[in-house]
Coordinates of C-alpha atoms and ligand atoms in Angstrom, one line a residue:
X1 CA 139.4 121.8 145.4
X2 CA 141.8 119.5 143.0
X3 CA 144.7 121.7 142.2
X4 CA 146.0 121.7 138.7
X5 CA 148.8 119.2 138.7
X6 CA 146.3 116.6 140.4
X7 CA 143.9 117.1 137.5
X8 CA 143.7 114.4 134.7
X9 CA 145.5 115.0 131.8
X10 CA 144.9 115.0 127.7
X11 CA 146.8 114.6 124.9
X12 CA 145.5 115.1 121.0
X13 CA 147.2 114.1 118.5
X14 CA 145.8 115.7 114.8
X15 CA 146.4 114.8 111.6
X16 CA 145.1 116.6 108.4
X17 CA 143.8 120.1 107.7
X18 CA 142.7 123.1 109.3
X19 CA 139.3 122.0 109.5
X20 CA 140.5 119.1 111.9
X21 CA 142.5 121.4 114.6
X22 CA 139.7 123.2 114.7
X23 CA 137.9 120.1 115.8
X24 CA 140.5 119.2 118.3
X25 CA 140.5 122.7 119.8
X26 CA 136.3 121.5 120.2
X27 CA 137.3 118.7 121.8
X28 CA 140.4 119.9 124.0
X29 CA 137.3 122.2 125.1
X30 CA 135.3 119.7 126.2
X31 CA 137.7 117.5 128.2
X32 CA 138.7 121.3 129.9
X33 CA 134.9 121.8 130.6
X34 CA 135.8 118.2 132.3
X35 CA 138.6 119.0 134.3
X36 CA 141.3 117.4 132.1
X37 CA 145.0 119.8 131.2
X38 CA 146.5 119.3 128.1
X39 CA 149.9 117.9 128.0
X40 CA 152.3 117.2 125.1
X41 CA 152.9 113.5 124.9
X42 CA 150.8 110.5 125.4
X43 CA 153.0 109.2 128.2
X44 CA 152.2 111.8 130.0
X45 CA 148.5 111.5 129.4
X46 CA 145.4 109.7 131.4
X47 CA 143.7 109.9 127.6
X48 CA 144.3 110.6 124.3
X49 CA 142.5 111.4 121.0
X50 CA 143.6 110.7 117.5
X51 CA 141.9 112.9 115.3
X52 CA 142.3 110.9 111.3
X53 CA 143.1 112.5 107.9
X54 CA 141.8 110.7 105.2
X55 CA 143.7 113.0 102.4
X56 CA 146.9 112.6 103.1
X57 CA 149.3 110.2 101.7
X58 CA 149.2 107.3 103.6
X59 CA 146.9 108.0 106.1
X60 CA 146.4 104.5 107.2
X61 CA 149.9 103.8 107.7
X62 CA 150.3 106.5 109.5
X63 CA 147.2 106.1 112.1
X64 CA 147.6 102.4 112.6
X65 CA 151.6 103.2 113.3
X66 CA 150.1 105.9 115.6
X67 CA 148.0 103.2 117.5
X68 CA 150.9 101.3 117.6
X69 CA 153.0 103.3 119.7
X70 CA 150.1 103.6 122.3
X71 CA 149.1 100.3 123.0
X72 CA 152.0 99.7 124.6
X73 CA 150.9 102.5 127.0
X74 CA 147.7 101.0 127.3
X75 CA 149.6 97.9 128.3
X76 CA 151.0 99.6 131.3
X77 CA 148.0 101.4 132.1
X78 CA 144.6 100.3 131.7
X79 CA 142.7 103.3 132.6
X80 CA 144.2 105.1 130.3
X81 CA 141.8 105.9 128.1
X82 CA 142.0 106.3 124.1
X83 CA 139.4 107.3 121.4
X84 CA 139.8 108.0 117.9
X85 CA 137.5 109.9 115.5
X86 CA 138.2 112.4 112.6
X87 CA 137.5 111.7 108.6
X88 CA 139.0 107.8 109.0
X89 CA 135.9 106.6 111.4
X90 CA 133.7 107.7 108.5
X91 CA 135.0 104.4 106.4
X92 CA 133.5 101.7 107.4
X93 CA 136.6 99.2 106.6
X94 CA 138.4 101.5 109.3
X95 CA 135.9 101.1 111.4
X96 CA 135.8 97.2 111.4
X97 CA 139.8 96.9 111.4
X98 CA 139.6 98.8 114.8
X99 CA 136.9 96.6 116.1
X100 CA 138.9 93.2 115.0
X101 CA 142.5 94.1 115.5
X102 CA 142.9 97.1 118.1
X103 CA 139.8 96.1 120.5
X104 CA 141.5 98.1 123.2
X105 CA 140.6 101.0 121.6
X106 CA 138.0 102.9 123.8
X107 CA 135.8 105.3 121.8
X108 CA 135.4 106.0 118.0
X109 CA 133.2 108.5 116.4
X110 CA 133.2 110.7 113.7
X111 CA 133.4 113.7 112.0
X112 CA 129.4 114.9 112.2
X113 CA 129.5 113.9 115.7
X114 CA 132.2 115.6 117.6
X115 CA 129.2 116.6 120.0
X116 CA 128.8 113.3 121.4
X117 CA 132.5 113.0 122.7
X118 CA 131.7 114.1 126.4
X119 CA 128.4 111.3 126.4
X120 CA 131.0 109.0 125.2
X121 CA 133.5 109.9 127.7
X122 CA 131.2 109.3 130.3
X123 CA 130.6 105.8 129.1
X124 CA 134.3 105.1 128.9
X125 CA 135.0 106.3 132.9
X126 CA 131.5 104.6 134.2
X127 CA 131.7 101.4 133.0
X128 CA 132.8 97.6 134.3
X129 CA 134.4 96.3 131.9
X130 CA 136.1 97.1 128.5
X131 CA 134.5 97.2 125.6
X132 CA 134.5 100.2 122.5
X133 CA 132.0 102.6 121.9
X134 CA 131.1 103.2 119.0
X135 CA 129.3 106.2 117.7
X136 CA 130.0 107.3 114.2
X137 CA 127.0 109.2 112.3
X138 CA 126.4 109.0 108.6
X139 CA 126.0 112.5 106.6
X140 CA 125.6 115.1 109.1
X141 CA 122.9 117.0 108.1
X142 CA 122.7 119.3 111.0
X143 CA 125.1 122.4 112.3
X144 CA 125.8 122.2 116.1
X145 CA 126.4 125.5 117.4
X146 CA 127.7 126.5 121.2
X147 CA 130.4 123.5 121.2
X148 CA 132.8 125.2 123.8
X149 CA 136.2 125.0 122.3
X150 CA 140.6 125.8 124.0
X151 CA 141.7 128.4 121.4
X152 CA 145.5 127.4 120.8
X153 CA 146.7 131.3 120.1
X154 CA 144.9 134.4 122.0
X155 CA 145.3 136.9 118.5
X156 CA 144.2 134.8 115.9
X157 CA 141.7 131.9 115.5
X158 CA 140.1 129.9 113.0
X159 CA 136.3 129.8 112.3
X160 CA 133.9 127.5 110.7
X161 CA 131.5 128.5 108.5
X162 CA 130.6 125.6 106.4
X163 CA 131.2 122.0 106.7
X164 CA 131.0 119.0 104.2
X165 CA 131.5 119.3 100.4
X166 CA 129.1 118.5 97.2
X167 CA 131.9 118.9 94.4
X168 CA 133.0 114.3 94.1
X169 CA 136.3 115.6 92.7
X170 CA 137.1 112.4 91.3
X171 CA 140.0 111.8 93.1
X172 CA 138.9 113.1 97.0
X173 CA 137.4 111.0 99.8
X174 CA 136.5 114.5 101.5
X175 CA 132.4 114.1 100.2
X176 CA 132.2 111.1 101.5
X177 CA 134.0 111.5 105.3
X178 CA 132.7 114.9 105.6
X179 CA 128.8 114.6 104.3
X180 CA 126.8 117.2 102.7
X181 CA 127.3 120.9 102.3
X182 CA 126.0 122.8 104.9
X183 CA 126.1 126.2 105.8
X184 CA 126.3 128.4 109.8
X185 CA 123.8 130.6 110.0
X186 CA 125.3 134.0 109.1
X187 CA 124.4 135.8 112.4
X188 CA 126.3 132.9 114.7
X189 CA 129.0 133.2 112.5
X190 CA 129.2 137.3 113.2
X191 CA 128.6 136.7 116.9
X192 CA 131.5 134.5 117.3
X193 CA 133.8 136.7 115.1
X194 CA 132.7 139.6 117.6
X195 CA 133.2 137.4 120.7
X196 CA 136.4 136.9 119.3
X197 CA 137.5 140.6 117.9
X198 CA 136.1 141.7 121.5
X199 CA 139.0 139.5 123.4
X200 CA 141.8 140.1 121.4
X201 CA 141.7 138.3 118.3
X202 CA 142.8 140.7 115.0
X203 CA 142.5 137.3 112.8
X204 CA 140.7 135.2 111.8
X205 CA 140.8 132.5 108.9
X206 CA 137.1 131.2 107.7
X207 CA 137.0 127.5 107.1
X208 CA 135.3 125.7 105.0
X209 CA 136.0 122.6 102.1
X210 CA 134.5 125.4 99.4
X211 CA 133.8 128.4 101.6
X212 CA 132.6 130.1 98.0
X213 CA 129.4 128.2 98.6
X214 CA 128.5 129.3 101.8
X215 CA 124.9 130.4 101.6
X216 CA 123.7 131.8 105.5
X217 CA 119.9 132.5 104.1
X218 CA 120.4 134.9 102.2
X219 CA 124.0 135.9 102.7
X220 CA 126.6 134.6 100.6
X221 CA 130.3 134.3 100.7
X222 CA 130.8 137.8 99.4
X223 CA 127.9 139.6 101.7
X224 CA 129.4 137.2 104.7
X225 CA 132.8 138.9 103.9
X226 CA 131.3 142.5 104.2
X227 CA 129.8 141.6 107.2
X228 CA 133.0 140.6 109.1
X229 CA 134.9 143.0 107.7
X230 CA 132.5 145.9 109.4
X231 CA 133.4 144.2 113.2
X232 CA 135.5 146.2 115.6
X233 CA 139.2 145.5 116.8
X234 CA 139.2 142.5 113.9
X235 CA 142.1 143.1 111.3
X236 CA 142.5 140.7 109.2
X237 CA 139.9 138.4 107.4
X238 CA 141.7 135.1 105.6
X239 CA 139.1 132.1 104.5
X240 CA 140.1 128.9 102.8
X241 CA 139.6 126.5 100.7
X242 CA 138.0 127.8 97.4
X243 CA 136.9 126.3 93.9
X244 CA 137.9 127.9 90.7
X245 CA 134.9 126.9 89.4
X246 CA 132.3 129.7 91.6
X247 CA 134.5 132.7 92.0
X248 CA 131.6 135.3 91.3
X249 CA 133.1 139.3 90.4
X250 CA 131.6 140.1 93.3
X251 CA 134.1 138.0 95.5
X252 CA 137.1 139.7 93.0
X253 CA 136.0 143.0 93.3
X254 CA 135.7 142.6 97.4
X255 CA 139.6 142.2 97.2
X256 CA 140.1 145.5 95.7
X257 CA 137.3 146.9 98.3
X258 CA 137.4 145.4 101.5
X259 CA 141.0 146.6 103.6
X260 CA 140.5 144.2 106.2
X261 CA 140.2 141.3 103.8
X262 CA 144.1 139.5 103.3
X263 CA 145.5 140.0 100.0
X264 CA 145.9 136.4 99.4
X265 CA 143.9 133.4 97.9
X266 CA 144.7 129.8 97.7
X267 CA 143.2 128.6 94.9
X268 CA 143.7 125.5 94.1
X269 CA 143.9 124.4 90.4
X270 CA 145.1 120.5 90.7
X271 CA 145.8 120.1 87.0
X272 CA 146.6 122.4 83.8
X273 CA 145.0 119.9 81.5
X274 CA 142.0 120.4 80.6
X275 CA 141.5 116.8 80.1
X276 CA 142.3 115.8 83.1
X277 CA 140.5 119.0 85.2
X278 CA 137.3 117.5 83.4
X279 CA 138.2 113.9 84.4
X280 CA 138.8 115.2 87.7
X281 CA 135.2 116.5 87.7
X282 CA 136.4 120.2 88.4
X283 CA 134.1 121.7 85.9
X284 CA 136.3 124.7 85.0
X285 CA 138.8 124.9 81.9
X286 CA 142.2 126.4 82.5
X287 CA 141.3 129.2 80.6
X288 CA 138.7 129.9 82.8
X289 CA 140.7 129.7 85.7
X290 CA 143.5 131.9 84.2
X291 CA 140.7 134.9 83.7
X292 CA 140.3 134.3 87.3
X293 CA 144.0 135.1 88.4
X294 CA 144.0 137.8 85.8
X295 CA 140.6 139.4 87.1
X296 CA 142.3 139.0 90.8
X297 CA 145.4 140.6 90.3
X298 CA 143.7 143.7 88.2
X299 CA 141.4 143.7 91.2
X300 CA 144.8 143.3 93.8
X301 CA 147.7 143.8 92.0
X302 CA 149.9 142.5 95.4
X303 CA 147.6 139.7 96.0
X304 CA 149.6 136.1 96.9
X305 CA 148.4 133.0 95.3
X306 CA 149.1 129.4 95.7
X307 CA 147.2 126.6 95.0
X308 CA 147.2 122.5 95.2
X309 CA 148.2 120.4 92.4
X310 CA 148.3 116.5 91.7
X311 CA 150.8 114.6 89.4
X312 CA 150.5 111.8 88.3
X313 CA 146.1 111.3 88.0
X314 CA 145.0 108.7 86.4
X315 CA 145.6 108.3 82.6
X316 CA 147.9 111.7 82.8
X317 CA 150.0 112.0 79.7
X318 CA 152.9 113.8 79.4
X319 CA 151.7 116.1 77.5
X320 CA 149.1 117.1 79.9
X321 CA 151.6 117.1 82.7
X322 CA 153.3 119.9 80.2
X323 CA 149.9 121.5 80.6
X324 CA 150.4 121.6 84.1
X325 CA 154.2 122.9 83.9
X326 CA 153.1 125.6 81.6
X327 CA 150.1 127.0 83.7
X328 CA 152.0 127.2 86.6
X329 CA 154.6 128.9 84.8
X330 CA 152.0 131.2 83.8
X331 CA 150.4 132.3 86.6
X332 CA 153.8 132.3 89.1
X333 CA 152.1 131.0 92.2
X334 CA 153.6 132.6 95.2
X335 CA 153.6 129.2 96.7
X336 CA 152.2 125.9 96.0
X337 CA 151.4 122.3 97.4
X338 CA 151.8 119.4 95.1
X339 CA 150.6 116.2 95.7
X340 CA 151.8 112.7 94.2
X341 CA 148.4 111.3 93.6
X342 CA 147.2 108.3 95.5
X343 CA 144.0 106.5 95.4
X344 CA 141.8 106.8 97.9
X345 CA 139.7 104.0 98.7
X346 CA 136.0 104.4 97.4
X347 CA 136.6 107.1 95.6
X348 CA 135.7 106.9 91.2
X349 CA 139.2 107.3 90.6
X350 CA 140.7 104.5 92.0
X351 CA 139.1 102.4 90.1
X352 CA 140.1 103.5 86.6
X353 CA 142.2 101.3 84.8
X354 CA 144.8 104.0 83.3
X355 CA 147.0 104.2 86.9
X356 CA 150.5 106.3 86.1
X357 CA 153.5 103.9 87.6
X358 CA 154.9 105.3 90.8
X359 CA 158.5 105.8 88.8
X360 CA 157.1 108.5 86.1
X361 CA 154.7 110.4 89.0
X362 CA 158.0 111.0 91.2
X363 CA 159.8 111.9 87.4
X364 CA 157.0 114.4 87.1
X365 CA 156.7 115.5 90.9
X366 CA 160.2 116.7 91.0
X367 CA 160.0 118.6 87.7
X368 CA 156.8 120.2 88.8
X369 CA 158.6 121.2 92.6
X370 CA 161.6 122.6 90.5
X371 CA 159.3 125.1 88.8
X372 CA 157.0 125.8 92.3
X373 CA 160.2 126.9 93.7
X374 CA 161.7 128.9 91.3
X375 CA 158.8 131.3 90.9
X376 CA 158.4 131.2 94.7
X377 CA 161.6 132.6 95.1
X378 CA 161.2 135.1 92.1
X379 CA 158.3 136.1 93.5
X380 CA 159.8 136.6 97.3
X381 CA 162.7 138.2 95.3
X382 CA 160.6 141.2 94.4
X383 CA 160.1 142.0 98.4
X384 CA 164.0 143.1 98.6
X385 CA 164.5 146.1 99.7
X386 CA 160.5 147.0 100.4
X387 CA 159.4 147.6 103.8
X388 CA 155.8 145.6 104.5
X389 CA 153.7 145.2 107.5
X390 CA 153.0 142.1 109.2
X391 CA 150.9 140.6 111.9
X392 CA 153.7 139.8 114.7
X393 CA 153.6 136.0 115.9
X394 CA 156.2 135.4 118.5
X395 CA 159.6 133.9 118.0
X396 CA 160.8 132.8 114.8
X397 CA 160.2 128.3 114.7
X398 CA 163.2 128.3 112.8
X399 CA 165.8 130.5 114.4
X400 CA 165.5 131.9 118.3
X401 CA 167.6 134.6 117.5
X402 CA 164.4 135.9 115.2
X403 CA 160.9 136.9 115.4
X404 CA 158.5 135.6 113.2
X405 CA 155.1 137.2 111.5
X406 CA 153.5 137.5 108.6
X407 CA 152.6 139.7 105.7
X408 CA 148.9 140.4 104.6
X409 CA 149.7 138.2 101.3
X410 CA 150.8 135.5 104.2
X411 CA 154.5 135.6 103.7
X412 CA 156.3 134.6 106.5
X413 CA 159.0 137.1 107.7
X414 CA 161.9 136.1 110.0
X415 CA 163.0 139.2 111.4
X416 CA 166.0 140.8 113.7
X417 CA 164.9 143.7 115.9
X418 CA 166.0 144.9 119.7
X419 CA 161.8 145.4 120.5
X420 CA 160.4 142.3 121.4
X421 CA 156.8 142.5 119.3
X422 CA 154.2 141.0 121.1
X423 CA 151.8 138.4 119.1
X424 CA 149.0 140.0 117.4
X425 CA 150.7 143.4 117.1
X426 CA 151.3 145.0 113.8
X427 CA 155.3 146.5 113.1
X428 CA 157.3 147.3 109.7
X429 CA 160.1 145.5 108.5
X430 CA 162.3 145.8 106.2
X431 CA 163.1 142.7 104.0
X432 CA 166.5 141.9 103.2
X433 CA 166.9 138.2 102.3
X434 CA 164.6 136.6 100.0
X435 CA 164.3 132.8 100.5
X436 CA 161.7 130.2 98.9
X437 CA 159.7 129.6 101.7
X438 CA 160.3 132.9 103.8
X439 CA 161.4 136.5 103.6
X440 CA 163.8 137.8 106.2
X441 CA 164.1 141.2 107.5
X442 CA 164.6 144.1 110.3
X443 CA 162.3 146.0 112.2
X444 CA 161.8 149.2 111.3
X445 CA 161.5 152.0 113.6
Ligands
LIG501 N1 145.8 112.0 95.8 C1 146.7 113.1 95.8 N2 146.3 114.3 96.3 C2 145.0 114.4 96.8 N3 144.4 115.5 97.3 C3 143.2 115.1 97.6 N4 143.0 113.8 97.3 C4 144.1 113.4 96.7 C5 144.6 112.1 96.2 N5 143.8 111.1 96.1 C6 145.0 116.8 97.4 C7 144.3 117.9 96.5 C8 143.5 118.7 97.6 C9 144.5 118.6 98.7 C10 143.9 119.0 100.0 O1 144.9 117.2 98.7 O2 145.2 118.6 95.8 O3 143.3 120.0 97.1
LIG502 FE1 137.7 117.3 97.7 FE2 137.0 118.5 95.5 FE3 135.5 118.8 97.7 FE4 138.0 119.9 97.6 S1 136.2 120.5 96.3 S2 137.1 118.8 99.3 S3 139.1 118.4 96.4 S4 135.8 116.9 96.5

């Protein structure tokens, strides 16, 4: 029998959003079902996989740098073995820069394919002689269940439950990398949260571009949220991302209902304008999503909230930007992620005319960070002195000294205690230091 250290080894790098660890931990699952034994650098690899973001800010930079760096490895060693895949390979001008200029490159698929990976392995280690294998599908109309995937934490875990995205927000390549909207059946989704709850896991986070349109048959969001919450041993139920514009009283009302289901919602608004919001193709008004937050927080007066938001979209005045200031001043988001926008080839807005210079965006940014980080704090401020539960997670990443967990509302809690709290176990703390990002406490007895 081959013993562990004689076994090949992987290495995966991600890039992006939840919805692409979760692929990696699909693909880390295949090259285990292989033989293969993760390791944490390339160097120390016989293969690696680069799994592309197309959202983020300079993507492209950032993957070809990544390439880079390994060719020279590739140099040294050329059985090692390296594939890419993830939302770049669904751009075709991606596609045909890594077939002219980085022809070393072994595999490339994409995002509705993951499935294929182990055929296309198998290609890679039987062949003669170089060449790249291609295999990137266009729209994914089909769910692939019974992928086997490496889980990276034994008490929580994230779980698909729709892929792809209908919405064309004017600004977002995500429709066009990630294909249509389609939907797990409800029952597969249940079975895994079971299969999960029964080993260990107390929770889980649903994943989906706009889980709010999941639509299982006949189960909806709301109904699949009922379901879930009804399973044994599970704990906590988080889901992201979701769209102002379908948020139905019946998802509101399951945050005042449902225990099991996280007081928190990220909800992401991109722009206080109006204008903009419409020109973003959003197809809610801010009123409309300020009745939301109200309707949520009468429903869950604790819950958290953050959201995404872009300075800096095409044709932005500043008086809309001041729109933007003032809604997020309003609602007092717990936390928030703001963007700089930047245009993403092939999408409608990078082609309008109206582009904001990169000076008065970063003007903008920094004013719009000031006021993020002044409510987060307020808000973290009002958690002095109270004593909360949170869902241990092991040592603190910032400071050894502490452990780390978090808070139903998903407030991360540095805390100080003799008892070492194992991951996935539940413990009060008292909070005594209020920070922007965190909250910092002791255990209580
Ligand atoms: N420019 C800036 N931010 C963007 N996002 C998506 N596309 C762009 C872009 N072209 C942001 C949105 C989205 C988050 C995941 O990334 O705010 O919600
Ligand atoms: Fe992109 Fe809009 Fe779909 Fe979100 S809802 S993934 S921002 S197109």
């Amino acid at each position: 029998m081959t013993g562990q250290s004689d076994s090949k080894k992987y290495h995966i790098i991600t890039f992006g959003c939840q919805m692409n660890e979760r692929d990696s931990e699909t693909l880390a699952g295949y090259l285990e079902e292989r033989g293969y034994t993760p390791v944490d650098t390339h160097e120390a690899a016989d293969l690696v996989l680069i799994n592309t973001c197309s959202v983020r800010d300079n993507a492209d930079k950032r993957f070809f740098g990544t390439l880079g760096q390994i060719k020279k490895h590739k140099e040294k060693d050329p059985d090692f073995i390296i594939g890419v895949c993830g939302c770049m390979m669904q751009q075709q001008y991606i596609v045909d820069a890594i077939k002219e200029k980085y022809p070393w490159v072994d595999m490339v698929f994409g995002t509705h394919n993951i499935h294929v990976f182990p055929e296309l392995l198998e290609d890679v280690l039987h062949e003669q002689s170089h060449s790249t294998h291609i295999n990137v599908w266009e729209g994914g109309g089909e769910v692939v269940e019974g992928m086997p995937y490496r889980r990276l934490y034994d008490y929580k875990a994230f779980v698909n439950i729709m892929y792809g995205c209908n919405n064309f927000c004017t600004y977002c390549i995500v429709p066009y990398t990630r294909g249509r909207e389609r939907s797990r059946d409800a029952k597969n989704v249940l079975e895994e949260v079971k299969h999960l709850a029964a080993g260990g896991v107390k929770e889980v986070t649903l994943l989906g571009q706009n889980v709010n349109s999941y639509k299982g048959g006949d189960v909806d969001f709301t109904d699949l949220l009922y379901m879930l919450s009804e399973v044994d041993g599970l704990e906590r139920i988080r889901f992201m991302t979701s769209h102002p514009k379908d948020i139905p009283d019946k998802l509101i009302n399951a945050f005042g209902d449902l225990d099991k289901l996280c007081k928190f919602i990220h909800l992401p608004v991109q722009s206080g304008s109006d204008e903009v919001i419409r020109r973003m193709n959003r197809h809610y008004t801010r009123d409309d999503y300020l009745r939301i937050i109200d309707k949520l927080r009468t429903a869950a007066p604790d819950i958290c909230i953050s959201t995404d938001i872009i300075v800096g979209f095409p044709g932005e005045t500043e008086s809309q930007f001041a729109d933007t200031l003032d809604l997020v001043d309003k609602v007092g988001y717990d936390s928030a992620f703001t963007f700089l926008y930047s245009i993403r080839p092939g999408t409608p807005a990078a082609k309008y005319p109206d582009q904001i210079p990169e000076e008065v965006k970063h003007e903008r940014f920094d004013r719009l960070v000031e006021m993020v980080n002044r409510h987060s704090l307020e808000r973290n401020q009002a958690y002095l002195g109270r004593t909360v539960e949170i869902m241990a997670e092991g040592e603190s990443k910032r400071d050894e000294d502490r452990q780390a967990g978090r808070t139903d509302g998903f407030k991360l809690v540095n805390f100080d205690g003799d008892e070492q709290i194992r991951p996935g176990e539940f413990c009060k703390v008292e909070i005594t230091e209020a920070k922007t990002f965190s909250l910092v406490g002791k255990l209580v007895k």
